[in-house]
mmCIF file of C-alpha atoms in Angstrom:
data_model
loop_
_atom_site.group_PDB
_atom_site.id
_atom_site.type_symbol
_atom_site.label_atom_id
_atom_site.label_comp_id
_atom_site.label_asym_id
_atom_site.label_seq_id
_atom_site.Cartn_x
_atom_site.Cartn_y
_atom_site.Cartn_z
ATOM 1 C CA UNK D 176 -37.333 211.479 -24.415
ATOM 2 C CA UNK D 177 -34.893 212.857 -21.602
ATOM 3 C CA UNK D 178 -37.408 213.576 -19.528
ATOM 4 C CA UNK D 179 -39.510 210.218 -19.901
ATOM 5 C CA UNK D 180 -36.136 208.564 -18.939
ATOM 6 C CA UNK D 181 -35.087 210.843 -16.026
ATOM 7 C CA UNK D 182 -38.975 209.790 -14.793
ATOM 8 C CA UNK D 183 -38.610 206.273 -15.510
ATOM 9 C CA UNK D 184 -35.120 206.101 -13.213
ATOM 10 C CA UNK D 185 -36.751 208.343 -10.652
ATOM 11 C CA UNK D 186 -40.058 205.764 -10.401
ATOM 12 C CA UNK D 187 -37.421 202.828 -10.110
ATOM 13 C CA UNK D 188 -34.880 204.300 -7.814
ATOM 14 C CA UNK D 189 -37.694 204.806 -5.479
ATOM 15 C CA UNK D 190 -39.531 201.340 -5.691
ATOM 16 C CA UNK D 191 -35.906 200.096 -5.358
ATOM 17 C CA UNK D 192 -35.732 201.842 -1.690
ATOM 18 C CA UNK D 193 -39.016 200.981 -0.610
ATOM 19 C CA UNK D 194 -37.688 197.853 -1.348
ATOM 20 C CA UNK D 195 -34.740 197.783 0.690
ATOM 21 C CA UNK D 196 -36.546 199.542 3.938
ATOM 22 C CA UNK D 197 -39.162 196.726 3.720
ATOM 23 C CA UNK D 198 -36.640 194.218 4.222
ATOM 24 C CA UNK D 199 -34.628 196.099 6.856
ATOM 25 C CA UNK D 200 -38.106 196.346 8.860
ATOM 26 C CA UNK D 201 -38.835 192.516 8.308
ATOM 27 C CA UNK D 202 -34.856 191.950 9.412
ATOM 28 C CA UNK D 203 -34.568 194.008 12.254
ATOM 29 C CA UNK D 204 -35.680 192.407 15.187
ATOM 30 C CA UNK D 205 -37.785 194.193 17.974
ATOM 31 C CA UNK D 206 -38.251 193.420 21.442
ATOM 32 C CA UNK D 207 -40.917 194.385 23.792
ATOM 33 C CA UNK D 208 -40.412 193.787 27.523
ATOM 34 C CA UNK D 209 -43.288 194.245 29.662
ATOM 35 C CA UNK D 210 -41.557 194.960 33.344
ATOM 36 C CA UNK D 211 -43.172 195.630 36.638
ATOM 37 C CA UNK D 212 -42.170 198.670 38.889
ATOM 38 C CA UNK D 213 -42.008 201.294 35.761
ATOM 39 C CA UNK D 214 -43.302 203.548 37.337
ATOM 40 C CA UNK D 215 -40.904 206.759 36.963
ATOM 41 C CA UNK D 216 -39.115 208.178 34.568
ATOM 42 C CA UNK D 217 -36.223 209.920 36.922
ATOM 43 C CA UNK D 218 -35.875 205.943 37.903
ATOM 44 C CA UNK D 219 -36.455 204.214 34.434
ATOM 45 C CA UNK D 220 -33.010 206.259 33.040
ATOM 46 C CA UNK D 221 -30.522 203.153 33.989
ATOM 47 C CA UNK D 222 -32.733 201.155 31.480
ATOM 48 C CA UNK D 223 -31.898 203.445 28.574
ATOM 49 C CA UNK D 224 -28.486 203.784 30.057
ATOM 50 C CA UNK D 225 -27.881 200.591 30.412
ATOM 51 C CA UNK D 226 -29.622 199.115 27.145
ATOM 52 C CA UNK D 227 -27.720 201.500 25.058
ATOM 53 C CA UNK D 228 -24.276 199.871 26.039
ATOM 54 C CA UNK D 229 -25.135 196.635 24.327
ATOM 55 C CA UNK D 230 -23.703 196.679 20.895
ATOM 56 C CA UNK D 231 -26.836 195.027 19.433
ATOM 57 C CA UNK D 232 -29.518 197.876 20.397
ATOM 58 C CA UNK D 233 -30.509 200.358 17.522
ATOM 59 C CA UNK D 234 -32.794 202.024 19.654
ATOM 60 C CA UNK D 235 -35.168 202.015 22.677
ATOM 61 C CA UNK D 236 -38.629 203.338 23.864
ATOM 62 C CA UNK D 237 -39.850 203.290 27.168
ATOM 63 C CA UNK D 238 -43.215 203.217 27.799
ATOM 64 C CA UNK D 239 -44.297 204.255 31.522
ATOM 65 C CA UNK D 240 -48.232 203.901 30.992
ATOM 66 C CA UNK D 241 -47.991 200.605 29.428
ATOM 67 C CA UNK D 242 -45.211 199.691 31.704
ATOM 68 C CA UNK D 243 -43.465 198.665 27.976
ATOM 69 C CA UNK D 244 -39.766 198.661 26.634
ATOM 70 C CA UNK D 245 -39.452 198.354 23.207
ATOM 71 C CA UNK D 246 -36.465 197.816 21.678
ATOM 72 C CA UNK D 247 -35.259 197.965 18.270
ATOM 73 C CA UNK D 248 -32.262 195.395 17.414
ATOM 74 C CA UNK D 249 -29.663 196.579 14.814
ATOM 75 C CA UNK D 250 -29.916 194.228 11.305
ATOM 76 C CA UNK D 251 -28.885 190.652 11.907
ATOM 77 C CA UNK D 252 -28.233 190.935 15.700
ATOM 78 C CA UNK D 253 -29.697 189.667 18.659
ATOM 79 C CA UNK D 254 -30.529 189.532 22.609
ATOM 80 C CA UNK D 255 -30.866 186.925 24.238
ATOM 81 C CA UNK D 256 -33.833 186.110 27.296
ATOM 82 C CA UNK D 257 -30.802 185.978 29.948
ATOM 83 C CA UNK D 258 -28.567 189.219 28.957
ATOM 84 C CA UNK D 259 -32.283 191.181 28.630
ATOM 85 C CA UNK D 260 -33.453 190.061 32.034
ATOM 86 C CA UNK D 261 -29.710 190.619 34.013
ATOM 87 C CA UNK D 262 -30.227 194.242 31.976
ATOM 88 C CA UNK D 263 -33.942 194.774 33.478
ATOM 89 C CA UNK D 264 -32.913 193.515 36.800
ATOM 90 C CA UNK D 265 -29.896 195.565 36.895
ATOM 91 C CA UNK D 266 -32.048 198.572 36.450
ATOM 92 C CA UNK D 267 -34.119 197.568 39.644
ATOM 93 C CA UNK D 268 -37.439 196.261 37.732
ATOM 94 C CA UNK D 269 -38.458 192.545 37.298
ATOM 95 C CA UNK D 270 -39.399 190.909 34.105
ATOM 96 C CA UNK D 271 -43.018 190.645 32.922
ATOM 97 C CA UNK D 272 -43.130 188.725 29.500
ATOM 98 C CA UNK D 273 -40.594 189.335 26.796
ATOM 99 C CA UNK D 274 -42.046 189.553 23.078
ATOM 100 C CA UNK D 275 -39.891 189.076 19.875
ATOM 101 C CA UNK D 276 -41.320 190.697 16.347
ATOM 102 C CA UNK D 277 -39.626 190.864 13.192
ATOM 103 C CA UNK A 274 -17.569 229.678 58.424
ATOM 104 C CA UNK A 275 -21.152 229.013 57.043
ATOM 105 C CA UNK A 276 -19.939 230.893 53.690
ATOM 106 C CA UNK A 277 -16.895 229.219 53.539
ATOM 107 C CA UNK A 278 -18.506 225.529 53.916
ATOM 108 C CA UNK A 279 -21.299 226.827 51.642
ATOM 109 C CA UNK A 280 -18.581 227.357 49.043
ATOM 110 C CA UNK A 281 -16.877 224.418 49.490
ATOM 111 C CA UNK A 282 -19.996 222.365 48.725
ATOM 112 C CA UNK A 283 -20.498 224.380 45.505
ATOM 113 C CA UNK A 284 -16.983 224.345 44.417
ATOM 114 C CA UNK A 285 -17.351 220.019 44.854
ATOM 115 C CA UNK A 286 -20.805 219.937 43.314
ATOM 116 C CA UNK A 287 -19.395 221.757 40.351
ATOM 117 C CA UNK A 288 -16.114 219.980 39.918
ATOM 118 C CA UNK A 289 -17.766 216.689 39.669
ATOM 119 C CA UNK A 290 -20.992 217.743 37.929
ATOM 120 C CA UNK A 291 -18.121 218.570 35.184
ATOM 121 C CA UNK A 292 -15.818 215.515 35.605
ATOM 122 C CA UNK A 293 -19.047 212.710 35.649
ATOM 123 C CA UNK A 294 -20.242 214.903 32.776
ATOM 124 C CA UNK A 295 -17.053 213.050 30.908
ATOM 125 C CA UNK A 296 -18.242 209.908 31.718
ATOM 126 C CA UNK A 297 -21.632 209.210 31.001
ATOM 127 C CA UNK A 298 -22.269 205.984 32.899
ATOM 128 C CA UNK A 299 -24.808 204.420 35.226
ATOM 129 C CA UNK A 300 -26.034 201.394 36.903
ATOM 130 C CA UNK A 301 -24.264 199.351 37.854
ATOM 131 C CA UNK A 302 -21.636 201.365 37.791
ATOM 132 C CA UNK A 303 -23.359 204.365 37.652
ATOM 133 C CA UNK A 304 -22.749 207.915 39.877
ATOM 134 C CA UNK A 305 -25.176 209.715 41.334
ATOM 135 C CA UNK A 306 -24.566 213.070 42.894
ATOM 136 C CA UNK A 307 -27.085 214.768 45.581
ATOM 137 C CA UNK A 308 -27.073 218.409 47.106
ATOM 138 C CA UNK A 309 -29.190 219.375 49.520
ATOM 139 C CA UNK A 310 -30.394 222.332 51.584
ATOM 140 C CA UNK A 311 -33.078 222.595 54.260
ATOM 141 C CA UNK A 312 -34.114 223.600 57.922
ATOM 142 C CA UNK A 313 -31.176 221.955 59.418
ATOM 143 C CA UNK A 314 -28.462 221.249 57.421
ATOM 144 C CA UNK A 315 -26.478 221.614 53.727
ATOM 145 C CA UNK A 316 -25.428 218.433 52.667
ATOM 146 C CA UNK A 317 -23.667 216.594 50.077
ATOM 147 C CA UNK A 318 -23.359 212.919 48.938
ATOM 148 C CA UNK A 319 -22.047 211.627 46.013
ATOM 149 C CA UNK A 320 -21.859 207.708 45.443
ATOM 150 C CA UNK A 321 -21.480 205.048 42.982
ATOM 151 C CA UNK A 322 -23.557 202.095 42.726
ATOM 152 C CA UNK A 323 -21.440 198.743 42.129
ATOM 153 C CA UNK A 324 -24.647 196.846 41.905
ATOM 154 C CA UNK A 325 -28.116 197.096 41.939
ATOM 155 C CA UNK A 326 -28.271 196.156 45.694
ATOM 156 C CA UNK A 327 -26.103 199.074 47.197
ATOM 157 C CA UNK A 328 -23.715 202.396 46.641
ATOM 158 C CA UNK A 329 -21.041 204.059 48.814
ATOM 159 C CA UNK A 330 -19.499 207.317 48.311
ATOM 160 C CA UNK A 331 -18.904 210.686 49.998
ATOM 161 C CA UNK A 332 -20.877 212.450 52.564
ATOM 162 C CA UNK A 333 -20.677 215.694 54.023
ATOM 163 C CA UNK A 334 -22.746 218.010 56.280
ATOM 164 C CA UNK A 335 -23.304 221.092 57.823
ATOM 165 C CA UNK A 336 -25.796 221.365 60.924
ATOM 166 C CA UNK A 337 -26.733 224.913 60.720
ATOM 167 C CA UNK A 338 -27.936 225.006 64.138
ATOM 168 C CA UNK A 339 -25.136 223.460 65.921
ATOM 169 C CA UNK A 340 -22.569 224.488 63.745
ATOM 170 C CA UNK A 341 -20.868 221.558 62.966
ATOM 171 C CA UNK A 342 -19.709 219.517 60.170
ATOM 172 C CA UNK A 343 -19.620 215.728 59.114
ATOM 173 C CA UNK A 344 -17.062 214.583 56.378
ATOM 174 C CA UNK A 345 -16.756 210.651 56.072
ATOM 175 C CA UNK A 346 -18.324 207.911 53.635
ATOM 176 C CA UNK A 347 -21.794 206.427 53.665
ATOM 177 C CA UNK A 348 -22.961 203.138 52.279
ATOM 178 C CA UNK A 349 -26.797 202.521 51.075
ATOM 179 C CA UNK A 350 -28.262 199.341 50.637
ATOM 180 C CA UNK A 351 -31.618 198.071 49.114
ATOM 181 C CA UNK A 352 -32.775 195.786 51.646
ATOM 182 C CA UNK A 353 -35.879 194.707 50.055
ATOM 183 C CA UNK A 354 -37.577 196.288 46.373
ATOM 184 C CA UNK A 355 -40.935 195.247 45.441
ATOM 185 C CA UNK A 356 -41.889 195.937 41.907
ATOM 186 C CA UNK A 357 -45.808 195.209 40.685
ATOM 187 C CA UNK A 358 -48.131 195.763 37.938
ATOM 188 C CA UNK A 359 -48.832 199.635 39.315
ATOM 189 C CA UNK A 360 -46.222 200.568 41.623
ATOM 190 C CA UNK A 361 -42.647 200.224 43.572
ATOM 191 C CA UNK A 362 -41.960 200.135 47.053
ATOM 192 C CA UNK A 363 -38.162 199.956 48.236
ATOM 193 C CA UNK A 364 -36.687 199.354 51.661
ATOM 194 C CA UNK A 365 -32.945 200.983 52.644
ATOM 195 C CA UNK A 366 -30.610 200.969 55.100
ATOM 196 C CA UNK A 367 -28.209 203.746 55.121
ATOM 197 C CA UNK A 368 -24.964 203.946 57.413
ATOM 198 C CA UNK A 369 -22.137 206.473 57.547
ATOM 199 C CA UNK A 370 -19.071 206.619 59.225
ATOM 200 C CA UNK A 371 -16.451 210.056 59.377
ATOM 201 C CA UNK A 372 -15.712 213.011 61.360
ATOM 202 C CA UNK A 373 -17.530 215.450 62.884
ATOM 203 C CA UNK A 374 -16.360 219.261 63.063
ATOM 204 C CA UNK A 375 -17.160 221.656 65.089
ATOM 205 C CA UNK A 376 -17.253 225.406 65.299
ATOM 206 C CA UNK A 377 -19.681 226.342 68.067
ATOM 207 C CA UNK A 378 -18.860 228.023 71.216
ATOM 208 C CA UNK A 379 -17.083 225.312 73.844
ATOM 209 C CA UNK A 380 -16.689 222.695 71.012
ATOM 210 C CA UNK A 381 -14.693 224.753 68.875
ATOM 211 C CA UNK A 382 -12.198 223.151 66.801
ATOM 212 C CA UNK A 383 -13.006 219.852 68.504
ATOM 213 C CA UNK A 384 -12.957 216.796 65.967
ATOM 214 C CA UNK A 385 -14.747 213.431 66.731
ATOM 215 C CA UNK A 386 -15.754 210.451 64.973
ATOM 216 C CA UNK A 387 -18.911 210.231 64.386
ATOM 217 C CA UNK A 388 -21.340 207.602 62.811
ATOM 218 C CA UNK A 389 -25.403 207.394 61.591
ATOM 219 C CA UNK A 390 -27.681 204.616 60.504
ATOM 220 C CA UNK A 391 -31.289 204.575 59.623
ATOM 221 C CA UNK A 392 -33.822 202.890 57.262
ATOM 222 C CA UNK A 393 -35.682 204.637 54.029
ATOM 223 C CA UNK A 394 -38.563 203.484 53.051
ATOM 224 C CA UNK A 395 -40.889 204.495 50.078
ATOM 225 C CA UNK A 396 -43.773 203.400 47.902
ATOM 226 C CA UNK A 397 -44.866 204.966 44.459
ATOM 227 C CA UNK A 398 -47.387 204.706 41.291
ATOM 228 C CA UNK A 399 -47.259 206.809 38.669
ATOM 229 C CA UNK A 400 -49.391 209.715 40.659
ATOM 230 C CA UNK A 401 -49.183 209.392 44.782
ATOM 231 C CA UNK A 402 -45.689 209.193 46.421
ATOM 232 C CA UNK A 403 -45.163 208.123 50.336
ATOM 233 C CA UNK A 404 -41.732 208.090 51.750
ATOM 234 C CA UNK A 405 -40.420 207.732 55.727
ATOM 235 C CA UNK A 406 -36.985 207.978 56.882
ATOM 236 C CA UNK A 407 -34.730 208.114 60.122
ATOM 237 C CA UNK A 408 -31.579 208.580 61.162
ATOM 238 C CA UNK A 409 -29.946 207.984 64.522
ATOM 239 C CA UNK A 410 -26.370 210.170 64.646
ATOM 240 C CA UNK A 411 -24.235 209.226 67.040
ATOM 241 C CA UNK A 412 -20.514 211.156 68.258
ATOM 242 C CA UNK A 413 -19.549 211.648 72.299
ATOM 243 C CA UNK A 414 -20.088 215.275 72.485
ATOM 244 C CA UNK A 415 -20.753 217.418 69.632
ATOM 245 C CA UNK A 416 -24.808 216.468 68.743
ATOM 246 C CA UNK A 417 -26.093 212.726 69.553
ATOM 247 C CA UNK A 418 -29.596 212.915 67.791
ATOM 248 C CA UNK A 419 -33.123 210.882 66.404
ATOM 249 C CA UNK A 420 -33.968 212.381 62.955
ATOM 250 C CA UNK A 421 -37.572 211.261 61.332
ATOM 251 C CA UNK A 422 -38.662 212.214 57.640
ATOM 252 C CA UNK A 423 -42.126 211.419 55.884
ATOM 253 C CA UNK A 424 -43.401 212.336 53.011
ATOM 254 C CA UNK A 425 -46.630 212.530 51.180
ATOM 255 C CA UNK A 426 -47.282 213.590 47.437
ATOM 256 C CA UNK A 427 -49.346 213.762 44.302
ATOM 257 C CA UNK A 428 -48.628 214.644 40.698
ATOM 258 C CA UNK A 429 -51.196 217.023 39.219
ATOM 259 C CA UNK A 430 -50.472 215.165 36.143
ATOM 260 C CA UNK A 431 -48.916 212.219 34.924
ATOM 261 C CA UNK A 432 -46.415 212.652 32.235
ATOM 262 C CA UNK A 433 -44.879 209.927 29.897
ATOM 263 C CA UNK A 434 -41.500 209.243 29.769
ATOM 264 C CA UNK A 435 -39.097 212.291 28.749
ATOM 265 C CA UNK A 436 -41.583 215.030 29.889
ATOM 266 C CA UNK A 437 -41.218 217.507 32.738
ATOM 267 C CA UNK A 438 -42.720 215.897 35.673
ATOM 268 C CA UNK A 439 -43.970 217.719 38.493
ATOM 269 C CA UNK A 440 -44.880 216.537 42.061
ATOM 270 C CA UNK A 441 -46.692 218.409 44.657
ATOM 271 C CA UNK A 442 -45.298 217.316 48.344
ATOM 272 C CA UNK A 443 -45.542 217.857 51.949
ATOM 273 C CA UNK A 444 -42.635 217.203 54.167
ATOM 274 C CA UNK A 445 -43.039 216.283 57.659
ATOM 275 C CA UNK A 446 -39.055 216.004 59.570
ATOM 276 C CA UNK A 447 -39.023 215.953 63.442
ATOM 277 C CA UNK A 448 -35.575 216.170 65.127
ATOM 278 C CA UNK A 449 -34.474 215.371 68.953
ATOM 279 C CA UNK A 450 -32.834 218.119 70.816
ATOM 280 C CA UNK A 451 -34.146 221.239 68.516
ATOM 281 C CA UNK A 452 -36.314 224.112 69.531
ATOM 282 C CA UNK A 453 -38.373 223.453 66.703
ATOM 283 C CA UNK A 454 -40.095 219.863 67.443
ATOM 284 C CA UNK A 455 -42.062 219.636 63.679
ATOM 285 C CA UNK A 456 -41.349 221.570 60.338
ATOM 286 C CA UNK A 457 -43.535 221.385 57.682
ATOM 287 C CA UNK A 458 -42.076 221.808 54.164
ATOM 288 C CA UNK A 459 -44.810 221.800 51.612
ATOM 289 C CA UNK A 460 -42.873 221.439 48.276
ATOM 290 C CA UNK A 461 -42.708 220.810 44.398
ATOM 291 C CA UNK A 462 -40.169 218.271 42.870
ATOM 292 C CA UNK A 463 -39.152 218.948 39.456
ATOM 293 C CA UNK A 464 -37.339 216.313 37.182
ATOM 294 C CA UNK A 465 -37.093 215.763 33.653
ATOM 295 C CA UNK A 466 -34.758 212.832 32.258
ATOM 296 C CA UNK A 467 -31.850 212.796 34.338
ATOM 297 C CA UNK A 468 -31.943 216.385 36.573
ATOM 298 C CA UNK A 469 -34.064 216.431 39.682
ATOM 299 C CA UNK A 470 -34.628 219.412 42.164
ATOM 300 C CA UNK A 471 -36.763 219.855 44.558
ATOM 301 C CA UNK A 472 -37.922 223.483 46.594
ATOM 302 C CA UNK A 473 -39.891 224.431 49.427
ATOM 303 C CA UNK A 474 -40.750 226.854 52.058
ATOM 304 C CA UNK A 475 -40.631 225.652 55.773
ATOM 305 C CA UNK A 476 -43.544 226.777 58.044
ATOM 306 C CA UNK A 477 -40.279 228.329 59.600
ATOM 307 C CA UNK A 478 -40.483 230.527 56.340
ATOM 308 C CA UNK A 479 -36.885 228.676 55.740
ATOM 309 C CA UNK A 480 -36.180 227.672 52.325
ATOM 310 C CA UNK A 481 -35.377 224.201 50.507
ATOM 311 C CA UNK A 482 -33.710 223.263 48.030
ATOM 312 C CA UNK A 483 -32.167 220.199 46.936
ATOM 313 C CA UNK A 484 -30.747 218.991 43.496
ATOM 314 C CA UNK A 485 -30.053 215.527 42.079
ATOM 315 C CA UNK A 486 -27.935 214.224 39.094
ATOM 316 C CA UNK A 487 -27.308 210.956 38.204
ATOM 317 C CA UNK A 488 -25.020 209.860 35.663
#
């Protein structure tokens, strides 16, 4: 009987947080910035440098072949179009085409 | 006296290496520190960049040959950047303005301003590299000179972002007023995420070495 509960809490406990990282994926909002000049790494630093600094950013991937930032935005905060592109022009590269997916 | 300056440059390189190291910060607002060593001179620059469009910070030098030093600040701006689909071109001008030093035979101990301008230009894609530079140095007496610098290069592979990059490069610098009209540097530059050096071997069978940090 113990052991059919302890296995009944365990199957729950995990639907229950596949649950909850569903709805973090589907909150979190990710951005991907298609720039032109990415062309080296040595270079493409001040982006993750300067990205990092805004409170909203969980995390960020730079992508030199596909000339691609993607950037993962912390639950229930955002970036807008203007502080993204003063960020990518900061860094010395010029905005492409911004895309938002939640 | 070549020691001595030698020792000075590593003793600065160091201290701020360690004191930026504090600070983690970079563009704007970011610091960049650069040493280098070839043919003609040691050198060492270390800026900031308030914007995007220039940076100004220390420079010093040591001219081998002549035996002389410059100490005094130098200003780079990004006259032009063009950024595309494949590649990025960017067009500087840099200007210093200091003292120069020297320690060789009748100039000894003699101190005059001194100042330099030039323009940089490069274009890169993710394999071939092409750079030119110049550099006109001006002071009344110690060395007036006309300093060119290209550059041509290829990496043997192309590595994402974080890897170990590696570039294979040839370095062409002619100088006015030196025995030595062309050197040739063939040479590899090294960088992975914020470190770059760069080494080579002079057909003078003189080495190079520089070292970059940015912050």
């Amino acid at each position: 009987m113990k052991f059919t509960i302890t296995i009944i809490l365990l199957f729950f406990t995990l639907i229950t947080f596949n649950v909850t990282k569903s709805q973090e994926k589907l909150e979190n909002e990710v951005l991907s910035i298609s720039v032109n000049g990415l062309v080296c790494d040595f270079c493409a630093r001040s982006i993750e440098k300067l990205f990092s600094k805004k409170e909203s950013v969980k995390s960020i991937n730079v992508n030199l072949e596909q000339m691609l930032i993607t950037i993962s935005l912390k639950k229930g905060k955002s970036l807008n179009d203007d502080i993204i592109t003063k960020v990518i022009t900061d860094s010395g590269y010029d905005i492409r085409e911004i895309r938002r997916d939640r | 006296m070549n020691k001595h300056f030698l020792s000075l440059f590593f003793l600065i390189t160091l201290f701020f290496i360690k004191s930026a190291i504090a600070s983690p910060i970079s563009y704007p607002g970011g610091w960049t520190i650069m040493q280098m060593n070839d043919f003609n001179r040691h050198s060492v620059h270390f800026h900031l960049s308030p914007s995007v469009k220039y940076s100004i910070g220390y420079r010093g030098e040591y001219w081998r040959k002549k035996e002389w030093q410059f100490h005094g600040t130098q200003l780079n701006y990004l006259i032009k950047r063009f950024n595309t689909p494949k590649s990025q071109a960017n067009l500087y001008l840099k200007s210093g303005a200091g003292l120069a030093v020297s320690d060789y035979k009748n100039l000894n101990n003699k101190i005059e301003p001194n100042i330099f301008s030039g323009i940089s230009v490069d274009w890169e894609d993710r394999q071939y590299f092409v750079s030119y530079q110049n550099r006109v140095n001006y002071n009344s007496s110690i060395d007036t000179f006309f300093l060119q610098k290209a550059r041509i290069g290829f990496a043997p592979y192309v590595g994402d972002y974080g890897d170990f990059h590696t570039w294979v490069m040839l370095q062409v610098e002619s100088m006015t007023k030196t025995k030595n009209k062309i050197i040739y540097t063939p040479m590899l530059r090294m960088f992975k995420g914020d470190l770059l050096a760069e080494v080579g071997l002079t057909n003078y069978k003189d080495f190079m070495f520089n070292f970059i940090k940015r912050f």
